[in-house]
Coordinates of C-alpha atoms and ligand atoms in Angstrom, one line a residue:
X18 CA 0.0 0.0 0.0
X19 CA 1.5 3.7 -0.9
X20 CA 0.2 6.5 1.2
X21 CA 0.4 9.8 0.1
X22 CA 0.9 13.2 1.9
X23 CA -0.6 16.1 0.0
X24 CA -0.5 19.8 0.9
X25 CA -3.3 21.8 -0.2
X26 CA -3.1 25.3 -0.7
X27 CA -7.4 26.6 -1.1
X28 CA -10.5 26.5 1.2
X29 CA -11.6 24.3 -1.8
X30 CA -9.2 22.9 -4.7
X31 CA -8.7 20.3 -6.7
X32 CA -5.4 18.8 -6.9
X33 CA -4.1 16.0 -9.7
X34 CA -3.0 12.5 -8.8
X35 CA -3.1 11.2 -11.9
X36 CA 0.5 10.5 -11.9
X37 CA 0.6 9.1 -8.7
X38 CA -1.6 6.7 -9.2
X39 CA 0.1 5.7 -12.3
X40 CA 3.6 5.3 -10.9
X41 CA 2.2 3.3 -7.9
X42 CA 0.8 1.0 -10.5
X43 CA 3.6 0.7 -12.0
X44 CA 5.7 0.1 -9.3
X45 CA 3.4 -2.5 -8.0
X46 CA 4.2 -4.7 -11.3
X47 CA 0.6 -5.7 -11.1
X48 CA -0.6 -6.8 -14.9
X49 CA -4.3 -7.3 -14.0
X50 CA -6.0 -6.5 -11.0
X51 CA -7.7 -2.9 -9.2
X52 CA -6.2 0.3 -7.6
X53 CA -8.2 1.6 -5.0
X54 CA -7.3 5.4 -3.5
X55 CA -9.0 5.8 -0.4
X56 CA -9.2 9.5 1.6
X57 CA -9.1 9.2 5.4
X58 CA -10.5 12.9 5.8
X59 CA -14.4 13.5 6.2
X60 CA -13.8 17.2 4.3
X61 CA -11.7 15.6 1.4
X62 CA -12.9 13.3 -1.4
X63 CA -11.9 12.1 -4.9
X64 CA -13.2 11.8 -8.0
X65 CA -12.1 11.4 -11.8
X66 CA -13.0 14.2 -14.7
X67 CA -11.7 16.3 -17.2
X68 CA -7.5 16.6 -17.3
X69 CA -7.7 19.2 -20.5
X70 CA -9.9 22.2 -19.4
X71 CA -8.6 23.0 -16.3
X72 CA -11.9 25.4 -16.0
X73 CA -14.0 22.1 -16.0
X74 CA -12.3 21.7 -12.3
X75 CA -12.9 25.5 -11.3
X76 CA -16.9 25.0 -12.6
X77 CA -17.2 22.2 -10.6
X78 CA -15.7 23.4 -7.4
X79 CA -17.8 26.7 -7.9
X80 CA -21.2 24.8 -8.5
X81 CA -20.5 23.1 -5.4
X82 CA -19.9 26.0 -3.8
X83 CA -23.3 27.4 -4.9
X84 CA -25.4 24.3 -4.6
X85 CA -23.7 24.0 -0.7
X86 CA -23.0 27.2 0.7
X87 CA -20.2 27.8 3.6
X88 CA -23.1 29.5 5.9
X89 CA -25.9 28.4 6.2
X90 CA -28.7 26.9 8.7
X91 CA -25.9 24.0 10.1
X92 CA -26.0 22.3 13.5
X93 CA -22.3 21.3 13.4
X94 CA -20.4 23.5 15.9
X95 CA -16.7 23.4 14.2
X96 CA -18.5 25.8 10.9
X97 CA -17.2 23.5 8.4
X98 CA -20.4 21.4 7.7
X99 CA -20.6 22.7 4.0
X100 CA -16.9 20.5 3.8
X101 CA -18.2 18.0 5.2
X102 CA -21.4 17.9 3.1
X103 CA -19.5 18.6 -0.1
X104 CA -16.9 15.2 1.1
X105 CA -20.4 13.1 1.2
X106 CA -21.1 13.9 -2.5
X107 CA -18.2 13.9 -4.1
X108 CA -17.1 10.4 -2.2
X109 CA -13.9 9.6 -0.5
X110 CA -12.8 6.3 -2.7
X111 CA -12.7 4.9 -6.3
X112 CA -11.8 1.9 -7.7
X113 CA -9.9 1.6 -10.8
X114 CA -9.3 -1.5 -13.6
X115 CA -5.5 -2.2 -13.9
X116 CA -4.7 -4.1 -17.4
X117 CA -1.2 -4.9 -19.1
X118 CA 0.0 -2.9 -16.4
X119 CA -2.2 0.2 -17.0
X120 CA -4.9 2.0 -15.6
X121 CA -8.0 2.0 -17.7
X122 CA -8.8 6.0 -17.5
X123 CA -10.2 7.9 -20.4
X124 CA -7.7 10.0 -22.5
X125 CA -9.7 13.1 -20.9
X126 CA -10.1 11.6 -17.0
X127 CA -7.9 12.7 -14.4
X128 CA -7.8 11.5 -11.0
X129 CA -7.9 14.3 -8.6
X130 CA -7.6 14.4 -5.0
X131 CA -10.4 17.1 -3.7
X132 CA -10.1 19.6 -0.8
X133 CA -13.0 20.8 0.6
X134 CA -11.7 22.3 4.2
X135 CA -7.9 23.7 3.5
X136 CA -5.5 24.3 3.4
X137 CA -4.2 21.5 5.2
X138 CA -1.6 18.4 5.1
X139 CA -4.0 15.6 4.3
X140 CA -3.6 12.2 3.1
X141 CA -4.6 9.2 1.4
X142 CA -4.3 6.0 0.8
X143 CA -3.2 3.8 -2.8
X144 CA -3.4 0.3 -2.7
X145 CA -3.0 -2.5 -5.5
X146 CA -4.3 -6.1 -5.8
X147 CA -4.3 -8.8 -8.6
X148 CA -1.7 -10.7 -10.3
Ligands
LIG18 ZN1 -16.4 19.6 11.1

């Protein structure tokens, strides 16, 4: 298992892990088989979409943003419950097909690691099984 330590830099951001994911794989020598990447954090999530419009990303995180506002009629004492509401929909794993050796993404999918509470030094976890 590879576990990563990512610093965010935003409130909310998305940052790539595209690459490693990849090199994980490939280190793992696994030919056939699935990569999960997990995130321990219940602000934090990750999800695949577009790696070639990098305003796809800032549409997203600004939809969010409007669908789940940072104030609003919350409960949760800490003020962050628009984080942790955002974490709940985007999801805080996915599973991926390994084959030859590769990850089977689409030539526009990116994997990226989203931060819904930073900045912070978050983490999260890669791991590889098959043959
Ligand atoms: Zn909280």
């Amino acid at each position: 298992m590879k576990k990563l330590t990512i610093k965010t830099h935003s409130q909310n951001e998305f940052i790539d892990i595209t690459h490693d994911v990849r090199s994980y794989i490939s280190q793992a020598g696994v030919s056939s088989g699935l990569c999960t990447v997990f995130v321990p954090h219940t602000t934090a999530g990750v999800t695949v979409n577009e790696n070639a419009d990098p305003n796809v990303r800032k549409d997203i995180l600004k939809y969010l943003s409007s669908l789940i506002p940072r104030k609003a009629d919350f409960s949760h004492s800490e003020g962050n419950s628009d984080s942790h509401i955002k974490s709940s929909v985007i999801g805080c794993e996915k599973t991926f097909i390994i084959e030859e050796g590769q990850i089977l993404l689409g030539t526009w999918q990116g994997i990226y690691f989203c931060e819904f509470d930073g900045p912070r030094t978050r983490t999260l976890f890669i791991k590889v099984t098959g043959a």
